[in-house]
CSV table of C-alpha atoms (C1' of nucleotides) in Angstrom, one decimal:
chain,number,residue,atom,x,y,z
A,58,MET,CA,109.5,-17.3,-0.2
A,59,ARG,CA,108.0,-18.7,2.9
A,60,VAL,CA,104.3,-19.3,2.9
A,61,THR,CA,102.7,-18.4,6.3
A,62,GLU,CA,100.1,-20.4,8.1
A,63,THR,CA,97.6,-17.7,7.4
A,64,GLU,CA,98.3,-17.9,3.7
A,65,MET,CA,98.0,-21.7,3.7
A,66,THR,CA,94.6,-21.4,5.5
A,67,LYS,CA,93.4,-18.8,3.0
A,68,ALA,CA,94.5,-20.9,0.0
A,69,LEU,CA,92.7,-23.8,1.4
A,70,ARG,CA,89.5,-21.8,2.0
A,71,ASP,CA,89.6,-20.3,-1.5
A,72,TRP,CA,89.9,-23.8,-2.9
A,73,TYR,CA,87.0,-25.0,-0.8
A,74,ASP,CA,84.8,-22.2,-1.9
A,75,ARG,CA,85.3,-23.3,-5.4
A,76,TYR,CA,85.4,-27.1,-5.1
A,77,ALA,CA,83.6,-28.1,-2.0
A,78,ARG,CA,81.7,-31.4,-2.6
A,79,THR,CA,77.9,-31.4,-2.3
A,80,MET,CA,76.6,-33.5,0.6
A,81,PRO,CA,73.0,-33.9,1.9
A,82,TRP,CA,74.1,-32.7,5.3
A,83,ARG,CA,75.9,-29.6,4.0
A,84,THR,CA,74.2,-26.3,3.3
A,85,GLY,CA,74.2,-25.0,-0.2
A,86,PRO,CA,75.7,-21.7,-1.4
A,87,ALA,CA,72.4,-19.8,-1.2
A,88,GLU,CA,71.7,-21.0,2.4
A,89,LYS,CA,75.3,-20.2,3.3
A,90,LEU,CA,74.9,-16.7,1.9
A,91,ALA,CA,71.9,-16.2,4.1
A,92,GLY,CA,73.9,-17.3,7.1
A,93,THR,CA,72.0,-20.6,7.6
A,94,ARG,CA,73.8,-23.2,9.7
A,95,PRO,CA,73.4,-26.9,8.9
A,96,ASP,CA,71.0,-28.9,11.1
A,97,PRO,CA,73.0,-30.3,14.1
A,98,TYR,CA,70.9,-33.5,14.0
A,99,SER,CA,71.8,-34.1,10.4
A,100,VAL,CA,75.5,-33.2,11.0
A,101,TRP,CA,75.7,-35.6,14.0
A,102,LEU,CA,74.0,-38.4,12.0
A,103,SER,CA,76.4,-38.0,9.1
A,104,GLU,CA,79.5,-37.8,11.3
A,105,VAL,CA,78.6,-40.9,13.2
A,106,MET,CA,77.9,-42.8,10.0
A,107,LEU,CA,81.1,-41.5,8.5
A,108,GLN,CA,83.2,-43.0,11.2
A,109,GLN,CA,85.5,-45.4,9.2
A,110,THR,CA,82.9,-45.4,6.4
A,111,THR,CA,83.0,-44.0,2.9
A,112,VAL,CA,80.9,-40.9,1.9
A,113,ALA,CA,79.3,-42.9,-0.9
A,114,ALA,CA,78.0,-45.5,1.5
A,115,VAL,CA,76.8,-43.0,4.0
A,116,LYS,CA,74.7,-40.8,1.7
A,117,LYS,CA,71.9,-43.4,1.3
A,118,TYR,CA,71.7,-44.3,5.0
A,119,HIS,CA,71.8,-40.6,6.1
A,120,ASP,CA,68.9,-39.7,3.8
A,121,ARG,CA,66.9,-42.8,4.8
A,122,PHE,CA,67.4,-42.0,8.5
A,123,VAL,CA,66.3,-38.4,8.1
A,124,ALA,CA,63.3,-39.4,6.1
A,125,LEU,CA,62.2,-42.0,8.7
A,126,TRP,CA,63.2,-39.9,11.8
A,127,PRO,CA,63.3,-36.2,10.9
A,128,SER,CA,64.4,-35.1,14.3
A,129,VAL,CA,66.5,-36.4,17.2
A,130,ALA,CA,63.3,-36.7,19.2
A,131,ASP,CA,61.8,-38.9,16.5
A,132,LEU,CA,64.9,-41.1,16.5
A,133,ALA,CA,64.9,-41.3,20.3
A,134,ALA,CA,61.3,-42.6,20.3
A,135,ALA,CA,62.1,-45.3,17.7
A,136,GLU,CA,62.1,-49.0,18.4
A,137,ASP,CA,65.7,-50.4,18.9
A,138,SER,CA,65.0,-53.2,16.4
A,139,GLU,CA,63.8,-50.8,13.7
A,140,VAL,CA,66.9,-48.6,14.0
A,141,MET,CA,69.3,-51.6,14.0
A,142,ALA,CA,67.5,-53.0,10.9
A,143,GLU,CA,67.9,-49.7,9.1
A,144,TRP,CA,71.6,-49.6,10.1
A,145,ALA,CA,72.1,-53.1,8.7
A,146,GLY,CA,74.8,-53.3,6.1
A,147,LEU,CA,76.7,-50.2,7.3
A,148,GLY,CA,78.8,-52.0,9.7
A,149,TYR,CA,80.3,-51.2,13.2
A,150,TYR,CA,77.0,-51.8,14.8
A,151,ALA,CA,78.0,-50.4,18.2
A,152,ARG,CA,77.6,-47.0,16.4
A,153,ALA,CA,73.9,-47.7,16.0
A,154,ARG,CA,73.4,-48.8,19.6
A,155,ASN,CA,75.3,-45.6,20.7
A,156,LEU,CA,73.3,-43.5,18.2
A,157,LEU,CA,70.1,-44.4,20.1
A,158,LYS,CA,71.7,-43.9,23.5
A,159,CYS,CA,72.9,-40.5,22.3
A,160,ALA,CA,69.5,-39.5,20.8
A,161,ARG,CA,67.8,-40.4,24.1
A,162,ALA,CA,70.4,-38.5,26.2
A,163,VAL,CA,69.9,-35.4,24.0
A,164,VAL,CA,66.2,-35.6,24.6
A,165,ALA,CA,66.4,-36.4,28.3
A,166,ASP,CA,69.4,-34.2,29.3
A,167,HIS,CA,69.5,-31.4,26.7
A,168,GLY,CA,65.8,-30.7,25.9
A,169,GLY,CA,66.1,-32.3,22.5
A,170,ARG,CA,68.7,-29.9,21.2
A,171,PHE,CA,72.3,-30.9,20.6
A,172,PRO,CA,74.8,-29.2,22.9
A,173,ASP,CA,77.1,-26.7,21.1
A,174,THR,CA,80.4,-27.2,22.9
A,175,HIS,CA,83.1,-29.8,22.5
A,176,ASP,CA,83.0,-30.8,26.2
A,177,ALA,CA,79.3,-31.4,26.3
A,178,LEU,CA,79.3,-33.2,23.0
A,179,ILE,CA,82.1,-35.6,23.9
A,180,ALA,CA,80.2,-36.7,27.0
A,181,LEU,CA,77.6,-38.2,24.8
A,182,PRO,CA,77.6,-41.9,23.7
A,183,GLY,CA,79.4,-42.6,20.4
A,184,ILE,CA,80.9,-39.1,20.3
A,185,GLY,CA,84.7,-39.1,20.6
A,186,PRO,CA,87.3,-36.5,20.1
A,187,TYR,CA,86.9,-36.3,16.3
A,188,THR,CA,83.1,-36.3,16.2
A,189,ALA,CA,82.8,-33.7,19.1
A,190,ALA,CA,85.2,-31.4,17.3
A,191,ALA,CA,83.4,-32.0,13.9
A,192,ILE,CA,79.9,-31.2,15.2
A,193,ALA,CA,81.1,-28.2,17.2
A,194,ALA,CA,82.9,-26.8,14.1
A,195,ILE,CA,80.5,-27.8,11.3
A,196,ALA,CA,77.2,-27.3,13.0
A,197,PHE,CA,78.1,-24.4,15.4
A,198,ASP,CA,81.1,-22.9,13.7
A,199,ARG,CA,83.3,-23.2,16.8
A,200,ALA,CA,87.1,-23.0,16.3
A,201,GLU,CA,87.7,-26.6,17.1
A,202,THR,CA,90.5,-28.6,15.4
A,203,VAL,CA,89.2,-31.7,13.6
A,204,VAL,CA,91.6,-34.5,13.2
A,205,ASP,CA,90.5,-37.5,11.2
A,206,GLY,CA,92.4,-39.8,8.8
A,207,ASN,CA,92.3,-37.1,6.1
A,208,VAL,CA,93.7,-34.4,8.3
A,209,GLU,CA,96.5,-36.8,9.5
A,210,ARG,CA,97.5,-37.5,6.0
A,211,VAL,CA,97.4,-33.8,4.9
A,212,MET,CA,99.4,-32.6,7.9
A,213,SER,CA,101.9,-35.5,7.6
A,214,ARG,CA,102.7,-34.4,4.0
A,215,LEU,CA,102.4,-30.6,4.5
A,216,PHE,CA,105.0,-30.8,7.3
A,217,ASP,CA,106.7,-34.0,6.2
A,218,VAL,CA,106.2,-35.8,9.5
A,219,ALA,CA,108.2,-39.1,9.5
A,220,THR,CA,107.0,-40.3,12.9
A,221,PRO,CA,104.7,-43.4,12.4
A,222,LEU,CA,101.0,-43.3,13.3
A,223,PRO,CA,99.5,-43.5,15.8
A,224,ALA,CA,102.4,-42.1,17.8
A,225,ALA,CA,102.5,-39.1,15.4
A,226,LYS,CA,98.9,-38.0,16.3
A,227,PRO,CA,99.8,-35.3,18.9
A,228,GLU,CA,102.3,-33.7,16.5
A,229,LEU,CA,99.8,-33.8,13.6
A,230,THR,CA,97.1,-32.4,15.8
A,231,ALA,CA,99.4,-29.5,16.8
A,232,HIS,CA,100.0,-28.7,13.1
A,233,ALA,CA,96.3,-28.9,12.4
A,234,ALA,CA,95.5,-26.6,15.3
A,235,ARG,CA,97.9,-23.9,14.1
A,236,LEU,CA,96.1,-23.8,10.8
A,237,THR,CA,92.6,-23.6,12.4
A,238,PRO,CA,91.2,-20.1,11.8
A,239,ARG,CA,88.8,-18.1,14.0
A,240,ASP,CA,87.0,-17.2,10.8
A,241,ARG,CA,84.8,-19.9,9.4
A,242,PRO,CA,86.4,-22.8,11.3
A,243,GLY,CA,83.6,-25.1,10.2
A,244,ASP,CA,84.4,-24.6,6.5
A,245,HIS,CA,88.1,-24.9,7.3
A,246,ALA,CA,87.5,-28.3,8.9
A,247,GLN,CA,85.6,-29.6,6.0
A,248,ALA,CA,88.1,-28.0,3.6
A,249,VAL,CA,91.0,-30.1,5.0
A,250,MET,CA,88.9,-33.2,4.9
A,251,ASP,CA,87.7,-32.6,1.3
A,252,LEU,CA,91.3,-31.9,0.3
A,253,GLY,CA,92.4,-35.2,1.8
A,254,ALA,CA,89.6,-37.1,0.1
A,255,THR,CA,89.9,-35.6,-3.4
A,256,ILE,CA,93.5,-34.2,-3.8
A,257,CYS,CA,95.8,-35.4,-1.1
A,258,THR,CA,94.7,-39.0,-1.5
A,259,PRO,CA,96.4,-42.0,0.1
A,260,ARG,CA,97.8,-43.1,-3.3
A,261,ASN,CA,98.7,-41.0,-6.3
A,262,PRO,CA,98.0,-37.6,-4.7
A,263,ALA,CA,97.1,-34.9,-7.3
A,264,CYS,CA,99.9,-32.6,-6.1
A,265,GLY,CA,99.9,-30.7,-9.4
A,266,ILE,CA,96.5,-29.2,-8.7
A,267,CYS,CA,96.8,-28.9,-4.9
A,268,PRO,CA,96.2,-25.5,-3.4
A,269,LEU,CA,99.0,-26.3,-0.9
A,270,ARG,CA,101.6,-27.6,-3.4
A,271,ASP,CA,104.0,-24.7,-2.8
A,272,PRO,CA,104.3,-24.9,1.0
A,273,CYS,CA,104.0,-28.7,1.1
A,274,LEU,CA,107.3,-30.1,2.5
A,275,ALA,CA,106.7,-33.7,1.3
A,276,ARG,CA,106.0,-32.4,-2.2
A,277,GLN,CA,109.3,-30.4,-2.1
A,278,ARG,CA,111.2,-33.4,-0.9
A,279,GLY,CA,109.4,-36.0,-2.9
A,280,THR,CA,108.3,-38.0,0.1
A,281,GLN,CA,104.5,-37.6,-0.3
A,282,GLY,CA,104.2,-41.3,-1.3
A,283,GLU,CA,105.7,-42.3,2.0
A,284,ARG,CA,103.4,-40.2,4.2
A,285,PRO,CA,101.9,-40.8,6.6
A,286,VAL,CA,104.1,-43.6,8.0
A,287,LYS,CA,102.0,-46.3,9.6
A,288,ALA,CA,102.7,-49.1,12.0
A,289,PRO,CA,102.7,-52.5,10.2
A,290,LYS,CA,99.5,-54.5,10.2
A,291,LYS,CA,98.9,-57.9,11.8
A,292,ALA,CA,97.9,-61.0,9.9
A,293,LYS,CA,94.3,-62.0,9.8
A,294,PRO,CA,93.5,-65.4,11.5
A,295,GLN,CA,91.1,-67.7,9.7
A,296,ARG,CA,88.1,-68.9,11.7
A,297,ARG,CA,85.3,-71.4,11.1
A,298,GLY,CA,81.8,-72.0,12.4
A,299,TYR,CA,78.3,-73.1,11.7
A,300,ALA,CA,75.0,-71.3,11.0
A,301,TYR,CA,71.6,-72.9,11.1
A,302,VAL,CA,68.9,-71.6,8.7
A,303,GLY,CA,65.5,-73.2,9.6
A,304,ARG,CA,62.1,-72.5,8.2
A,305,ARG,CA,58.7,-73.5,9.4
A,306,ALA,CA,56.0,-74.8,7.0
A,307,ASP,CA,54.3,-71.4,7.1
A,308,GLY,CA,57.5,-69.7,5.9
A,309,ALA,CA,58.6,-68.3,9.3
A,310,TRP,CA,62.4,-68.1,9.8
A,311,LEU,CA,64.3,-69.1,12.9
A,312,MET,CA,66.3,-66.1,14.0
A,313,GLU,CA,68.3,-64.9,16.9
A,314,THR,CA,68.9,-61.4,18.2
A,315,ARG,CA,72.6,-61.2,19.0
A,316,PRO,CA,73.7,-59.9,22.4
A,317,ASP,CA,74.5,-56.2,22.6
A,318,LYS,CA,78.2,-56.8,23.3
A,319,GLY,CA,80.5,-58.2,20.7
A,320,LEU,CA,80.5,-58.8,17.0
A,321,LEU,CA,77.3,-57.8,15.2
A,322,GLY,CA,75.9,-56.9,18.6
A,323,GLY,CA,72.2,-56.2,18.7
A,324,MET,CA,71.7,-57.4,15.2
A,325,LEU,CA,69.3,-60.1,13.9
A,326,GLY,CA,71.1,-63.2,12.7
A,327,PHE,CA,70.8,-67.0,12.3
A,328,PRO,CA,71.6,-69.2,15.3
A,329,GLY,CA,75.0,-71.0,15.1
A,330,SER,CA,78.2,-71.8,16.8
A,331,ASP,CA,80.7,-69.3,18.2
A,332,TRP,CA,83.4,-68.9,15.7
A,333,THR,CA,86.4,-70.2,17.7
A,334,GLN,CA,87.4,-73.9,17.5
A,335,ALA,CA,84.1,-74.9,15.9
A,336,PRO,CA,83.2,-78.4,16.8
A,337,GLU,CA,79.8,-78.8,15.2
A,338,PRO,CA,77.4,-77.4,17.9
A,339,ALA,CA,74.0,-78.7,18.9
A,340,PRO,CA,71.4,-77.4,16.4
A,341,PRO,CA,68.8,-74.8,17.7
A,342,ALA,CA,65.9,-77.2,17.1
A,343,PRO,CA,65.5,-80.9,16.3
A,344,ALA,CA,65.1,-81.4,12.6
A,345,ASP,CA,66.7,-83.1,9.6
A,346,TRP,CA,69.6,-80.7,9.2
A,347,ARG,CA,71.7,-80.9,6.0
A,348,GLU,CA,74.6,-78.9,4.6
A,349,ALA,CA,73.8,-76.3,2.1
A,350,GLY,CA,77.2,-74.8,1.5
A,351,GLU,CA,79.6,-72.2,2.9
A,352,ALA,CA,79.4,-68.5,3.5
A,353,VAL,CA,82.7,-66.7,3.4
A,354,HIS,CA,83.2,-63.2,5.0
A,355,VAL,CA,86.2,-61.1,5.9
A,356,PHE,CA,86.0,-58.9,9.0
A,357,THR,CA,88.5,-56.2,10.1
A,358,HIS,CA,90.5,-58.6,12.2
A,359,PHE,CA,89.7,-62.1,11.0
A,360,ALA,CA,88.3,-64.1,8.1
A,361,LEU,CA,85.3,-66.3,8.6
A,362,THR,CA,83.9,-69.4,6.8
A,363,LEU,CA,80.6,-70.6,8.0
A,364,THR,CA,79.1,-74.0,7.1
A,365,VAL,CA,75.5,-73.3,6.4
A,366,MET,CA,73.0,-75.9,7.6
A,367,VAL,CA,69.4,-75.9,6.5
A,368,ALA,CA,66.2,-77.7,7.6
A,369,GLU,CA,62.4,-77.5,7.5
A,370,LEU,CA,61.3,-77.1,11.1
A,371,PRO,CA,58.3,-78.5,13.0
A,372,PRO,CA,55.9,-75.9,14.5
A,373,THR,CA,57.2,-76.6,18.1
A,374,ASN,CA,59.2,-74.0,20.0
A,375,PRO,CA,62.9,-74.0,19.2
A,376,GLU,CA,65.6,-74.4,21.9
A,377,ARG,CA,67.3,-71.3,20.7
A,378,GLY,CA,66.0,-68.2,18.9
A,379,HIS,CA,62.6,-67.2,17.8
A,380,PHE,CA,60.5,-67.3,14.7
A,381,VAL,CA,60.2,-64.3,12.4
A,382,ALA,CA,57.1,-64.4,10.2
A,383,ALA,CA,57.8,-64.6,6.5
A,384,GLU,CA,56.0,-61.2,5.9
A,385,ALA,CA,58.2,-59.5,8.5
A,386,PHE,CA,61.5,-61.0,7.3
A,387,ARG,CA,63.8,-58.7,5.3
A,388,PRO,CA,67.2,-59.9,4.2
A,389,ALA,CA,68.2,-56.2,4.0
A,390,ALA,CA,67.7,-55.9,7.8
A,391,LEU,CA,70.5,-58.4,8.3
A,392,PRO,CA,74.2,-57.7,8.7
A,393,THR,CA,76.1,-58.7,5.5
A,394,LEU,CA,77.5,-61.9,6.9
A,395,MET,CA,74.0,-63.1,7.8
A,396,ARG,CA,72.7,-62.0,4.4
A,397,LYS,CA,75.3,-64.2,2.8
A,398,VAL,CA,74.2,-67.1,5.0
A,399,HIS,CA,70.7,-66.5,3.9
A,400,ASP,CA,71.7,-66.4,0.2
A,401,VAL,CA,73.5,-69.7,0.5
A,402,ALA,CA,70.6,-71.4,2.3
A,403,THR,CA,67.6,-70.2,0.3
A,404,PRO,CA,68.0,-72.4,-2.8
A,405,HIS,CA,68.2,-75.5,-0.5
A,406,LEU,CA,65.0,-74.8,1.5
A,407,ALA,CA,61.8,-76.5,0.3
A,408,VAL,CA,59.4,-74.2,1.9
A,409,GLU,CA,56.6,-72.7,-0.1
A,410,ARG,CA,56.1,-69.0,-0.1
A,411,PRO,CA,53.1,-68.1,1.9
A,412,GLY,CA,50.3,-67.1,-0.4
A,413,ALA,CA,51.9,-68.8,-3.4
A,414,ALA,CA,49.5,-70.8,-5.5
A,415,GLY,CA,49.6,-74.6,-5.1
B,279,DT,C1',98.7,-48.7,24.2
B,280,DA,C1',96.4,-52.1,21.7
B,281,DC,C1',92.7,-54.4,20.3
B,282,DA,C1',87.7,-55.2,18.9
B,283,DC,C1',84.7,-53.7,15.9
B,284,DG,C1',82.0,-54.2,9.3
B,285,DT,C1',81.7,-53.3,4.9
B,286,DG,C1',82.4,-52.2,0.1
B,287,DG,C1',85.2,-50.1,-3.3
B,288,DG,C1',89.7,-49.1,-5.4
B,289,DT,C1',94.2,-50.7,-7.2
C,57,DT,C1',93.9,-61.8,-6.2
C,58,DA,C1',95.1,-59.7,-2.1
C,59,DC,C1',95.6,-55.8,0.2
C,60,DC,C1',94.6,-51.2,1.4
C,61,DC,C1',91.6,-48.1,3.1
C,62,DA,C1',87.3,-44.8,4.9
C,63,DA,C1',85.0,-38.0,8.4
C,64,DG,C1',86.8,-43.4,15.0
C,65,DT,C1',85.0,-45.0,19.5
C,66,DG,C1',85.0,-47.9,23.5
C,67,DT,C1',87.4,-50.7,26.5
DNA sequence: TACACGTGGGT
DNA sequence: TACCCAAGTGT
């Protein structure tokens, strides 16, 4: 018995109606029944945060952003540094810079309302093919085909596609497009992604309880563990460098706002070397610098070990960076690498906390 | 097309 | 432990 595309789509939708995950940016059953669409601002925020990022990590950040900035106009009016500080720890900081650009473009060019078409959405900063389709489908219920890593995996198994990614992408997109219904395309998009996240997982997929187990070609052929096929990864180079953590007698920290381009762009950090060959660089201020330890961190494409130098600094202006008052300094506003540097340095710094007795 | 771009959790 | 991976985008 052949299972048609329409039947696959229906099986998936029925499954989603029973097992859809609850998310802060999704509407609940009662709102859905009343025909309420999700807030495009909330959907956009979640989709940008979800780019290469787990749902568990995103929930906290999404809710915090919505609480601080309830509308796209509020976000557009925010200080860059505040938004970057709130994004700290989530990674891929270009997303935060583009988030602000996008918010300001929505206010300046679209009257503060998100456009509801794929073409208008993809023209905005930080919105690519996936996110444009996702917002159009989820927020505006347009019949767009959403293709993320989940969809690629589900399609590669459902149709047993042996072509390696990323070359297989057009083929997988075509399969996904044929399954996209005119009715409730937003729910369909989220259904495929939920299926990929909870049933059709990368390892040990739960084929026994999958709504698509009958038509799934990989399941029939036993190849589900080999799908999708991916290009081999490259080895990670090891890099080294230095970071300088200096404090003034009043507790102020010597910090540097990193340039917008490049790694950790736009984020607050400690001055240091570039992370290439790493001869010990000139310190950012003259002082009695001493070694406190090492901070180890692994990025997507290289591993980094920073030698952490510490010193108490004179009140004179530094050659690099600027002082951040102790009261304004929050380790949580730093990218994770810099928070590790901070944690290595702190026990070695003999600066009294402002206001501390003695 | 290929690479730069973060981070934390799972196995 | 070491590797894999997550609702990708920009260049």
